[in-house]
Amino acid sequence: MLTALGAPASLEISGSVRSRVEAIDGQFRPARATSDFLWSMRTTLFAAYKRGPIRIGGEIIDARGYGEKNTSSTSSTEVDAVELAQAFVAVGMDGRFGLGSKAALTGGRFTLDIGSSRLVGRTDFPNTVNSYTGLNFDWHGAGKDRLVAFWSMPQTRLPNRNRRDPRQCDPLGPGKHRSAILWGKLRQGATPA
């Protein structure tokens, strides 16, 4: 559709809007509303441009909540106004590490999906997304082999412990904890005989 509008084929744009209603009765957390209601909305907008091996991309996520009580247990996993979830530059290195292989080195702010995504991943249930600032190397072999190596600082969504009202999120985005560093590597594929 973008090509029909005159946009170059190397431009990728996608987005989504999700609306969800949640309710709780018999809240077990102390000092919280015993019953509560939340209408949450998540809007995403992603854009990337690729020229040769270079890909530049970014994503904005807006997660809002409506109808919750002042003593609600709603937190920054449901509400985070206008966050820059991704802003990255990636260099593609297809074929440089084996015939039929694909690889990319990404720097900046990005999301990660590693392995089964249980420990580090872009989960879809929460309204918000976990982002990381750093470097990520992702290699896929011609078969099912994969190697991921990364060094990053996890993003902190506001409001933090100093901001108690999730409806007053900082639209300038989260900060980085310099003391929190997430790094590692994962190798998937056939085990040598």
Coordinates of N, CA, C and O in Angstrom, one line a residue:
M1 N 0.8 -1.2 0.0 CA 0.0 0.0 0.0 C 0.9 1.3 0.0 O 0.5 2.2 -0.6
L2 N 2.0 1.2 0.7 CA 2.9 2.4 0.7 C 3.4 2.7 -0.7 O 3.5 3.9 -1.0
T3 N 3.7 1.7 -1.4 CA 4.2 1.9 -2.8 C 3.1 2.6 -3.7 O 3.4 3.4 -4.5
A4 N 1.9 2.2 -3.5 CA 0.8 2.8 -4.2 C 0.7 4.3 -3.9 O 0.2 5.1 -4.7
L5 N 1.1 4.7 -2.7 CA 1.0 6.1 -2.3 C 2.3 6.9 -2.7 O 2.4 8.0 -2.4
G6 N 3.2 6.2 -3.3 CA 4.4 6.8 -3.8 C 5.6 6.7 -2.9 O 6.7 7.3 -3.1
A7 N 5.5 6.0 -1.8 CA 6.6 5.8 -0.9 C 7.6 4.8 -1.4 O 7.2 3.9 -2.2
P8 N 8.8 4.9 -1.1 CA 9.8 3.9 -1.6 C 9.6 2.5 -1.0 O 9.1 2.4 0.1
A9 N 10.0 1.5 -1.8 CA 9.8 0.1 -1.3 C 10.6 -0.2 -0.1 O 10.3 -1.1 0.7
S10 N 11.7 0.6 0.2 CA 12.5 0.4 1.3 C 12.0 1.0 2.6 O 12.6 0.8 3.6
L11 N 10.8 1.6 2.6 CA 10.2 2.2 3.7 C 9.1 1.2 4.3 O 8.3 0.7 3.6
E12 N 9.2 0.9 5.6 CA 8.3 0.0 6.2 C 7.6 0.8 7.3 O 8.2 1.4 8.2
I13 N 6.2 0.7 7.3 CA 5.5 1.4 8.4 C 4.4 0.4 8.8 O 3.7 -0.2 8.0
S14 N 4.2 0.3 10.1 CA 3.1 -0.6 10.7 C 2.7 0.1 12.0 O 3.4 0.8 12.6
G15 N 1.5 -0.3 12.3 CA 0.9 0.2 13.6 C -0.2 -0.7 14.1 O -0.7 -1.6 13.3
S16 N -0.7 -0.5 15.3 CA -1.8 -1.2 15.8 C -2.5 -0.4 16.9 O -1.9 0.5 17.5
V17 N -3.7 -0.8 17.2 CA -4.5 -0.2 18.3 C -5.2 -1.4 19.0 O -5.8 -2.2 18.3
R18 N -5.0 -1.4 20.3 CA -5.7 -2.5 21.0 C -6.4 -1.9 22.2 O -5.9 -1.0 22.9
S19 N -7.6 -2.3 22.4 CA -8.5 -1.9 23.5 C -8.8 -3.1 24.3 O -9.1 -4.2 23.8
R20 N -8.7 -3.0 25.7 CA -9.0 -4.1 26.5 C -9.7 -3.6 27.8 O -9.4 -2.5 28.3
V21 N -10.6 -4.4 28.4 CA -11.3 -4.1 29.6 C -10.9 -5.1 30.6 O -11.0 -6.3 30.4
E22 N -10.5 -4.7 31.8 CA -10.2 -5.6 32.9 C -10.9 -5.1 34.2 O -11.1 -3.9 34.4
A23 N -11.3 -6.1 35.0 CA -12.0 -5.8 36.2 C -11.5 -6.8 37.3 O -11.1 -7.9 37.0
I24 N -11.5 -6.3 38.5 CA -11.1 -7.2 39.7 C -12.0 -7.0 40.8 O -12.5 -5.8 41.0
D25 N -12.4 -8.0 41.5 CA -13.2 -8.0 42.7 C -12.6 -8.9 43.7 O -12.2 -10.0 43.4
G26 N -12.5 -8.4 44.9 CA -11.9 -9.1 46.0 C -10.3 -9.0 45.9 O -9.6 -10.0 46.1
Q27 N -9.9 -7.8 45.7 CA -8.4 -7.5 45.6 C -7.7 -8.0 46.8 O -8.1 -7.8 47.9
F28 N -6.6 -8.7 46.6 CA -5.8 -9.2 47.7 C -4.7 -8.3 48.2 O -4.1 -8.6 49.2
R29 N -4.4 -7.3 47.4 CA -3.3 -6.4 47.8 C -3.7 -5.4 48.9 O -4.8 -4.8 48.7
P30 N -2.9 -5.2 49.9 CA -3.4 -4.3 50.9 C -3.3 -2.8 50.4 O -2.5 -2.5 49.5
A31 N -4.1 -2.0 51.0 CA -4.2 -0.6 50.7 C -4.5 -0.3 49.2 O -4.2 0.8 48.7
R32 N -5.2 -1.2 48.6 CA -5.7 -1.0 47.2 C -7.2 -1.2 47.1 O -7.8 -1.8 48.0
A33 N -7.8 -0.7 46.1 CA -9.3 -0.8 45.9 C -9.6 -2.2 45.9 O -9.0 -3.0 45.2
T34 N -10.7 -2.6 46.7 CA -11.1 -4.0 46.7 C -11.7 -4.5 45.4 O -11.7 -5.6 45.1
S35 N -12.3 -3.6 44.7 CA -12.8 -3.9 43.3 C -12.4 -2.7 42.5 O -12.3 -1.5 42.9
D36 N -12.1 -3.0 41.2 CA -11.6 -2.0 40.3 C -11.9 -2.3 38.9 O -12.2 -3.5 38.5
F37 N -11.8 -1.3 38.0 CA -12.1 -1.5 36.6 C -11.0 -0.7 35.8 O -10.6 0.4 36.3
L38 N -10.6 -1.2 34.7 CA -9.6 -0.5 33.9 C -9.9 -0.8 32.4 O -10.0 -1.9 32.0
W39 N -10.1 0.3 31.7 CA -10.2 0.3 30.2 C -8.8 0.7 29.7 O -8.4 1.9 29.9
S40 N -8.1 -0.2 29.1 CA -6.7 0.2 28.6 C -6.7 0.2 27.1 O -7.4 -0.6 26.5
M41 N -5.9 1.1 26.6 CA -5.7 1.2 25.2 C -4.2 1.3 24.9 O -3.5 2.0 25.6
R42 N -3.7 0.5 23.9 CA -2.3 0.6 23.5 C -2.3 0.9 22.0 O -2.9 0.2 21.2
T43 N -1.5 1.9 21.6 CA -1.4 2.3 20.2 C 0.1 2.2 19.9 O 0.9 2.7 20.7
T44 N 0.5 1.5 18.8 CA 1.9 1.4 18.4 C 2.0 2.0 17.0 O 1.1 1.9 16.1
L45 N 3.2 2.6 16.7 CA 3.5 3.0 15.4 C 5.0 2.7 15.2 O 5.9 3.2 15.9
F46 N 5.3 1.9 14.2 CA 6.7 1.5 13.9 C 7.0 2.0 12.4 O 6.2 1.9 11.5
A47 N 8.3 2.5 12.3 CA 8.7 2.8 10.9 C 10.2 2.5 10.8 O 11.0 2.6 11.8
A48 N 10.6 2.0 9.6 CA 12.0 1.7 9.4 C 12.3 2.0 7.9 O 11.4 1.8 7.0
Y49 N 13.5 2.4 7.7 CA 14.0 2.7 6.3 C 15.3 1.9 6.1 O 16.2 1.9 6.9
K50 N 15.3 1.2 5.0 CA 16.5 0.4 4.7 C 17.1 0.9 3.4 O 16.5 1.0 2.4
R51 N 18.4 1.1 3.4 CA 19.2 1.4 2.2 C 20.5 0.6 2.3 O 21.3 0.8 3.1
G52 N 20.6 -0.3 1.3 CA 21.7 -1.2 1.3 C 21.7 -2.1 2.6 O 20.6 -2.6 3.0
P53 N 22.8 -2.2 3.3 CA 22.9 -3.0 4.5 C 22.4 -2.2 5.7 O 22.3 -2.8 6.8
I54 N 22.2 -0.9 5.6 CA 21.8 -0.1 6.8 C 20.3 0.0 6.9 O 19.6 0.3 5.9
R55 N 19.8 -0.2 8.1 CA 18.4 -0.1 8.4 C 18.3 0.8 9.7 O 18.9 0.6 10.7
I56 N 17.4 1.9 9.5 CA 17.2 2.8 10.6 C 15.7 2.7 11.0 O 14.8 2.7 10.1
G57 N 15.4 2.5 12.3 CA 14.0 2.3 12.7 C 13.7 3.0 14.0 O 14.6 3.3 14.8
G58 N 12.4 3.1 14.2 CA 11.9 3.6 15.5 C 10.5 3.2 15.7 O 9.8 2.8 14.8
E59 N 10.1 3.1 17.0 CA 8.7 2.8 17.4 C 8.3 3.6 18.6 O 9.0 3.8 19.5
I60 N 7.0 4.1 18.5 CA 6.4 4.8 19.6 C 5.2 3.9 20.1 O 4.5 3.4 19.3
I61 N 5.1 3.8 21.4 CA 4.0 3.1 22.0 C 3.4 4.0 23.0 O 4.0 4.6 23.8
D62 N 2.1 4.1 22.9 CA 1.3 4.9 23.8 C 0.3 4.0 24.5 O -0.6 3.4 23.9
A63 N 0.5 3.8 25.8 CA -0.4 2.9 26.6 C -1.1 3.7 27.7 O -0.5 4.3 28.5
R64 N -2.4 3.8 27.6 CA -3.3 4.6 28.5 C -4.3 3.7 29.2 O -4.7 2.7 28.7
G65 N -4.7 4.2 30.4 CA -5.7 3.6 31.1 C -6.8 4.6 31.6 O -6.5 5.7 31.9
Y66 N -8.0 4.1 31.6 CA -9.2 5.0 32.0 C -10.1 4.2 32.9 O -10.3 3.0 32.8
G67 N -10.7 4.9 33.9 CA -11.7 4.4 34.7 C -11.2 3.8 36.0 O -12.0 3.4 36.9
E68 N -9.9 3.7 36.2 CA -9.4 3.1 37.5 C -9.6 4.0 38.6 O -9.6 5.2 38.5
K69 N -9.7 3.4 39.8 CA -9.8 4.2 41.1 C -8.5 4.8 41.5 O -7.4 4.4 41.0
N70 N -8.5 5.8 42.4 CA -7.3 6.4 42.9 C -6.4 5.5 43.6 O -5.2 5.6 43.6
T71 N -7.0 4.5 44.2 CA -6.2 3.5 45.0 C -6.1 2.2 44.2 O -5.9 1.1 44.7
S72 N -6.1 2.3 42.9 CA -6.0 1.2 41.9 C -4.6 0.5 42.0 O -3.6 1.2 42.4
S73 N -4.5 -0.8 41.7 CA -3.2 -1.4 41.6 C -2.6 -1.3 40.2 O -1.6 -1.9 39.9
T74 N -3.3 -0.5 39.3 CA -2.7 -0.2 38.0 C -1.3 0.4 38.1 O -1.0 1.2 39.0
S75 N -0.4 -0.2 37.3 CA 1.0 0.3 37.4 C 1.6 0.6 36.0 O 0.8 0.7 35.1
S76 N 2.9 0.8 36.0 CA 3.5 1.1 34.7 C 3.6 0.0 33.7 O 4.1 0.1 32.6
T77 N 3.1 -1.2 34.1 CA 2.9 -2.3 33.1 C 1.7 -2.1 32.2 O 1.5 -2.7 31.2
E78 N 0.7 -1.3 32.7 CA -0.5 -1.1 32.0 C -0.5 0.3 31.4 O -1.2 0.5 30.4
V79 N 0.1 1.3 32.0 CA 0.0 2.7 31.6 C 1.4 3.3 31.4 O 2.2 3.2 32.4
D80 N 1.7 3.8 30.3 CA 3.0 4.5 30.0 C 2.7 5.4 28.8 O 2.7 4.9 27.6
A81 N 2.5 6.7 29.0 CA 2.2 7.6 27.9 C 3.3 7.9 27.0 O 4.4 8.2 27.4
V82 N 3.1 7.7 25.7 CA 4.0 8.1 24.6 C 5.5 7.7 24.9 O 6.3 8.6 25.3
E83 N 5.8 6.5 24.8 CA 7.2 6.0 25.0 C 7.9 5.8 23.7 O 7.3 5.1 22.8
L84 N 9.1 6.2 23.5 CA 9.9 5.8 22.4 C 10.5 4.5 22.7 O 11.5 4.4 23.4
A85 N 9.9 3.4 22.3 CA 10.3 2.1 22.6 C 11.5 1.6 21.8 O 12.3 0.8 22.3
Q86 N 11.6 2.1 20.6 CA 12.8 1.7 19.7 C 13.3 2.9 19.0 O 12.5 3.7 18.5
A87 N 14.6 3.0 18.9 CA 15.3 4.0 18.0 C 16.6 3.4 17.7 O 17.5 3.5 18.6
F88 N 16.8 2.8 16.6 CA 18.0 2.0 16.3 C 18.6 2.2 14.9 O 17.9 2.7 14.0
V89 N 19.8 1.8 14.8 CA 20.5 1.6 13.5 C 21.0 0.2 13.5 O 21.7 -0.2 14.4
A90 N 20.7 -0.5 12.4 CA 21.2 -1.9 12.3 C 22.0 -2.0 11.0 O 21.7 -1.4 10.0
V91 N 23.1 -2.8 11.0 CA 23.9 -3.1 9.9 C 23.7 -4.6 9.5 O 24.0 -5.4 10.4
G92 N 23.2 -4.8 8.4 CA 23.0 -6.2 7.9 C 24.3 -6.8 7.4 O 25.1 -6.1 6.7
M93 N 24.6 -8.0 7.7 CA 25.8 -8.7 7.3 C 25.5 -10.1 6.7 O 26.1 -11.1 7.1
D94 N 24.5 -10.1 5.9 CA 24.0 -11.4 5.3 C 25.2 -12.0 4.5 O 25.8 -11.4 3.7
G95 N 25.4 -13.3 4.7 CA 26.3 -14.1 4.0 C 27.8 -14.0 4.4 O 28.7 -14.7 3.9
R96 N 28.0 -13.1 5.4 CA 29.4 -12.8 5.8 C 29.9 -13.9 6.8 O 31.1 -14.0 7.0
F97 N 29.0 -14.6 7.4 CA 29.4 -15.6 8.4 C 28.9 -17.0 8.0 O 28.5 -17.8 8.8
G98 N 29.0 -17.3 6.7 CA 28.6 -18.6 6.2 C 27.6 -18.5 5.1 O 26.9 -17.5 5.0
L99 N 27.7 -19.4 4.2 CA 26.8 -19.5 3.0 C 25.3 -19.6 3.5 O 25.0 -20.4 4.3
G100 N 24.5 -18.6 3.0 CA 23.1 -18.6 3.4 C 22.8 -18.1 4.7 O 21.6 -18.1 5.2
S101 N 23.8 -17.5 5.4 CA 23.6 -17.0 6.8 C 23.0 -15.6 6.7 O 23.2 -14.9 5.7
K102 N 22.4 -15.2 7.8 CA 21.9 -13.8 7.9 C 22.3 -13.3 9.2 O 22.2 -14.0 10.2
A103 N 22.8 -12.0 9.3 CA 23.2 -11.5 10.5 C 23.0 -10.0 10.5 O 22.9 -9.3 9.5
A104 N 22.8 -9.4 11.7 CA 22.7 -8.0 11.9 C 23.3 -7.5 13.2 O 23.1 -8.2 14.2
L105 N 23.9 -6.4 13.2 CA 24.4 -5.7 14.4 C 23.5 -4.5 14.6 O 23.5 -3.6 13.7
T106 N 22.8 -4.4 15.8 CA 21.9 -3.3 16.0 C 22.4 -2.5 17.2 O 22.8 -3.1 18.2
G107 N 22.4 -1.2 17.1 CA 22.8 -0.3 18.2 C 21.7 0.7 18.4 O 21.0 1.2 17.5
G108 N 21.5 1.1 19.7 CA 20.5 2.1 20.0 C 19.5 1.5 21.0 O 19.9 0.7 21.9
R109 N 18.3 1.9 20.9 CA 17.2 1.4 21.8 C 16.4 0.4 21.0 O 16.0 0.7 19.9
F110 N 16.2 -0.8 21.5 CA 15.5 -1.9 20.8 C 14.8 -2.8 21.7 O 15.0 -2.7 22.9
T111 N 14.0 -3.7 21.2 CA 13.3 -4.7 22.0 C 14.1 -6.0 21.6 O 14.7 -6.1 20.6
L112 N 14.0 -7.0 22.5 CA 14.7 -8.3 22.4 C 13.7 -9.4 22.5 O 12.8 -9.4 23.3
D113 N 13.8 -10.4 21.6 CA 13.1 -11.7 21.7 C 14.2 -12.7 21.7 O 14.7 -13.0 20.6
I114 N 14.4 -13.3 22.8 CA 15.5 -14.3 22.9 C 15.0 -15.7 23.3 O 14.3 -15.7 24.4
G115 N 15.3 -16.7 22.6 CA 14.8 -18.0 23.0 C 13.3 -18.1 22.9 O 12.6 -17.7 22.0
S116 N 12.7 -18.6 24.0 CA 11.3 -18.8 24.1 C 10.6 -17.5 24.6 O 9.4 -17.4 24.7
S117 N 11.4 -16.4 24.8 CA 10.9 -15.1 25.3 C 10.3 -15.1 26.7 O 9.7 -14.2 27.1
R118 N 10.6 -16.2 27.4 CA 10.1 -16.2 28.8 C 10.9 -15.3 29.7 O 10.3 -14.7 30.6
L119 N 12.2 -15.2 29.5 CA 13.0 -14.4 30.4 C 13.3 -13.0 29.8 O 13.2 -12.0 30.5
V120 N 13.6 -13.0 28.5 CA 13.8 -11.8 27.8 C 13.0 -11.8 26.5 O 13.3 -12.6 25.6
G121 N 12.0 -11.0 26.4 CA 11.2 -11.0 25.2 C 10.2 -9.9 25.2 O 10.0 -9.2 26.2
R122 N 9.6 -9.7 24.1 CA 8.6 -8.7 23.8 C 7.2 -9.4 24.0 O 6.6 -9.9 23.1
T123 N 6.8 -9.4 25.2 CA 5.5 -10.1 25.5 C 4.4 -9.2 25.0 O 4.5 -8.0 25.0
D124 N 3.3 -9.9 24.7 CA 2.1 -9.1 24.1 C 1.0 -8.8 25.2 O 0.2 -8.0 25.0
F125 N 1.0 -9.6 26.3 CA -0.1 -9.4 27.2 C 0.0 -8.0 27.9 O -1.1 -7.3 27.9
P126 N 1.1 -7.6 28.5 CA 1.1 -6.2 29.1 C 0.9 -5.1 28.0 O 1.1 -5.3 26.8
N127 N 0.4 -4.0 28.4 CA 0.2 -2.9 27.5 C 1.5 -2.3 27.1 O 1.6 -1.6 26.1
T128 N 2.6 -2.4 28.0 CA 3.9 -1.8 27.7 C 4.9 -2.8 27.2 O 4.6 -4.0 27.2
V129 N 6.0 -2.3 26.7 CA 7.0 -3.2 26.1 C 8.3 -2.9 26.8 O 8.7 -1.8 27.1
N130 N 9.1 -4.0 27.1 CA 10.4 -3.8 27.6 C 11.4 -3.4 26.5 O 11.5 -4.1 25.5
S131 N 12.2 -2.4 26.7 CA 13.1 -1.9 25.8 C 14.5 -1.9 26.4 O 14.6 -1.8 27.6
Y132 N 15.5 -1.9 25.6 CA 16.9 -2.0 26.0 C 17.8 -1.0 25.2 O 17.5 -0.9 24.0
T133 N 18.8 -0.4 25.8 CA 19.7 0.5 25.1 C 21.0 -0.2 25.1 O 21.6 -0.5 26.2
G134 N 21.6 -0.4 23.9 CA 22.9 -1.1 23.9 C 23.2 -1.6 22.5 O 22.8 -1.0 21.5
L135 N 23.8 -2.8 22.4 CA 24.2 -3.5 21.2 C 23.6 -4.9 21.2 O 23.6 -5.5 22.2
N136 N 23.2 -5.3 20.0 CA 22.7 -6.7 19.8 C 23.2 -7.2 18.5 O 23.1 -6.6 17.5
F137 N 23.8 -8.4 18.6 CA 24.2 -9.1 17.4 C 23.4 -10.4 17.3 O 23.3 -11.2 18.2
D138 N 22.7 -10.6 16.1 CA 21.8 -11.7 15.9 C 22.2 -12.4 14.6 O 22.2 -11.7 13.5
W139 N 22.6 -13.7 14.6 CA 23.1 -14.4 13.5 C 22.2 -15.7 13.3 O 21.9 -16.3 14.3
H140 N 21.7 -15.9 12.1 CA 20.9 -17.1 11.7 C 21.7 -17.8 10.7 O 22.0 -17.2 9.6
G141 N 22.0 -19.1 10.9 CA 22.6 -19.9 9.9 C 21.7 -20.4 8.8 O 20.5 -20.1 8.9
A142 N 22.2 -21.1 7.8 CA 21.4 -21.6 6.7 C 20.3 -22.6 7.2 O 19.3 -22.7 6.7
G143 N 20.7 -23.3 8.3 CA 19.8 -24.3 8.9 C 19.0 -23.6 10.0 O 18.5 -22.5 9.8
K144 N 18.9 -24.2 11.1 CA 18.1 -23.7 12.3 C 19.1 -23.1 13.3 O 18.7 -22.8 14.5
D145 N 20.4 -23.0 13.0 CA 21.3 -22.4 14.0 C 21.1 -20.9 14.2 O 20.8 -20.2 13.2
R146 N 21.3 -20.5 15.4 CA 21.1 -19.1 15.8 C 22.1 -18.7 16.9 O 22.2 -19.5 17.8
L147 N 22.7 -17.6 16.8 CA 23.5 -17.0 17.9 C 23.1 -15.6 18.1 O 23.0 -14.8 17.2
V148 N 22.8 -15.3 19.4 CA 22.5 -13.9 19.8 C 23.4 -13.5 20.9 O 23.6 -14.3 21.9
A149 N 24.1 -12.4 20.8 CA 24.9 -11.8 21.8 C 24.6 -10.4 22.0 O 24.4 -9.6 21.0
F150 N 24.4 -9.9 23.3 CA 24.0 -8.6 23.5 C 24.5 -8.0 24.8 O 24.9 -8.7 25.7
W151 N 24.6 -6.7 24.8 CA 25.0 -5.9 26.0 C 24.0 -4.7 26.0 O 23.9 -4.0 25.0
S152 N 23.3 -4.6 27.1 CA 22.3 -3.5 27.1 C 22.0 -3.0 28.6 O 22.3 -3.6 29.5
M153 N 21.3 -1.8 28.6 CA 20.8 -1.3 29.8 C 19.3 -1.2 29.7 O 18.8 -0.6 28.8
P154 N 18.6 -2.0 30.6 CA 17.1 -2.0 30.5 C 16.5 -0.6 30.7 O 17.1 0.2 31.6
Q155 N 15.5 -0.3 30.0 CA 14.8 1.0 30.2 C 13.9 0.9 31.5 O 13.4 -0.2 31.8
T156 N 13.7 2.0 32.1 CA 12.8 2.1 33.3 C 11.6 2.9 32.9 O 11.7 4.1 32.5
R157 N 10.5 2.3 33.0 CA 9.2 3.0 32.7 C 8.8 3.9 33.9 O 8.9 3.5 35.0
L158 N 8.4 5.1 33.6 CA 7.9 6.0 34.6 C 6.4 5.8 34.7 O 5.8 5.5 33.7
P159 N 5.7 6.0 35.8 CA 6.2 6.5 37.0 C 7.0 5.5 37.8 O 6.7 4.3 37.8
N160 N 8.1 6.0 38.4 CA 8.8 5.1 39.2 C 8.4 5.2 40.7 O 7.3 5.8 40.9
R161 N 9.2 4.8 41.6 CA 8.7 4.8 43.0 C 8.5 6.3 43.5 O 7.8 6.5 44.5
N162 N 9.0 7.3 42.8 CA 8.8 8.6 43.3 C 7.5 9.3 42.7 O 7.1 10.3 43.0
R163 N 7.0 8.6 41.7 CA 5.8 9.1 41.0 C 4.7 8.1 41.2 O 4.7 7.0 40.6
R164 N 3.7 8.3 42.1 CA 2.7 7.3 42.5 C 1.5 7.3 41.6 O 0.8 6.3 41.6
D165 N 1.3 8.3 40.8 CA 0.1 8.3 40.0 C 0.4 7.9 38.6 O 1.0 8.6 37.8
P166 N 0.0 6.7 38.1 CA 0.3 6.2 36.8 C -0.3 7.0 35.7 O 0.1 6.9 34.5
R167 N -1.3 7.8 36.0 CA -2.0 8.7 35.0 C -1.1 9.9 34.7 O -1.4 10.6 33.7
Q168 N -0.1 10.1 35.4 CA 0.8 11.3 35.2 C 2.2 10.8 34.7 O 3.2 11.3 35.1
C169 N 2.2 10.0 33.7 CA 3.4 9.5 33.1 C 4.2 10.6 32.4 O 3.6 11.5 31.9
D170 N 5.5 10.5 32.4 CA 6.3 11.5 31.7 C 6.3 11.2 30.3 O 6.8 10.1 29.9
P171 N 5.8 12.0 29.4 CA 5.8 11.7 28.0 C 7.1 11.8 27.3 O 7.2 11.4 26.1
L172 N 8.2 12.2 28.0 CA 9.5 12.2 27.4 C 10.2 10.9 27.4 O 11.2 10.7 26.8
G173 N 9.6 9.9 28.1 CA 10.1 8.6 28.1 C 10.9 8.2 29.3 O 11.1 9.0 30.2
P174 N 11.2 6.9 29.3 CA 11.9 6.3 30.5 C 13.4 6.6 30.5 O 13.9 7.0 29.5
G175 N 14.0 6.4 31.7 CA 15.4 6.5 31.8 C 16.1 5.2 31.8 O 15.5 4.1 31.8
K176 N 17.4 5.3 31.8 CA 18.2 4.0 31.9 C 18.8 3.9 33.3 O 19.2 4.9 33.9
H177 N 18.9 2.7 33.8 CA 19.6 2.5 35.1 C 21.0 2.1 34.7 O 21.3 1.1 34.2
R178 N 22.0 3.0 35.0 CA 23.4 2.7 34.7 C 23.9 1.5 35.5 O 24.8 0.9 35.2
S179 N 23.2 1.3 36.7 CA 23.7 0.2 37.5 C 23.1 -1.1 37.1 O 23.5 -2.2 37.5
A180 N 22.1 -1.1 36.3 CA 21.4 -2.3 35.8 C 21.9 -2.6 34.3 O 21.6 -1.8 33.4
I181 N 22.6 -3.7 34.2 CA 23.1 -4.1 32.8 C 22.7 -5.5 32.6 O 22.9 -6.4 33.4
L182 N 22.2 -5.7 31.4 CA 21.8 -7.0 31.0 C 22.6 -7.4 29.8 O 22.6 -6.7 28.8
W183 N 23.3 -8.5 29.9 CA 24.2 -9.0 28.8 C 24.1 -10.5 28.8 O 23.8 -11.2 29.7
G184 N 24.5 -11.0 27.6 CA 24.5 -12.5 27.5 C 24.6 -12.9 26.1 O 24.7 -12.1 25.1
K185 N 24.5 -14.2 25.9 CA 24.5 -14.8 24.6 C 23.6 -16.1 24.6 O 23.5 -16.7 25.7
L186 N 23.1 -16.4 23.5 CA 22.3 -17.6 23.4 C 22.6 -18.3 22.0 O 22.8 -17.6 21.0
R187 N 22.9 -19.6 22.1 CA 23.1 -20.3 20.9 C 22.0 -21.4 20.8 O 21.7 -22.1 21.7
Q188 N 21.3 -21.4 19.7 CA 20.3 -22.4 19.4 C 20.7 -23.2 18.1 O 21.3 -22.6 17.2
G189 N 20.3 -24.4 18.1 CA 20.6 -25.2 16.9 C 20.9 -26.6 17.2 O 20.8 -27.1 18.3
A190 N 21.3 -27.3 16.1 CA 21.7 -28.7 16.3 C 22.9 -28.9 17.1 O 23.9 -28.2 17.0
T191 N 22.9 -29.9 18.0 CA 24.0 -30.2 18.8 C 25.0 -31.1 18.0 O 24.6 -32.1 17.4
P192 N 26.3 -30.8 18.0 CA 27.2 -31.6 17.2 C 27.3 -33.1 17.8 O 27.2 -33.3 19.0
A193 N 27.4 -34.0 16.9 CA 27.4 -35.5 17.2 C 28.7 -35.8 17.9 O 29.7 -35.3 17.7

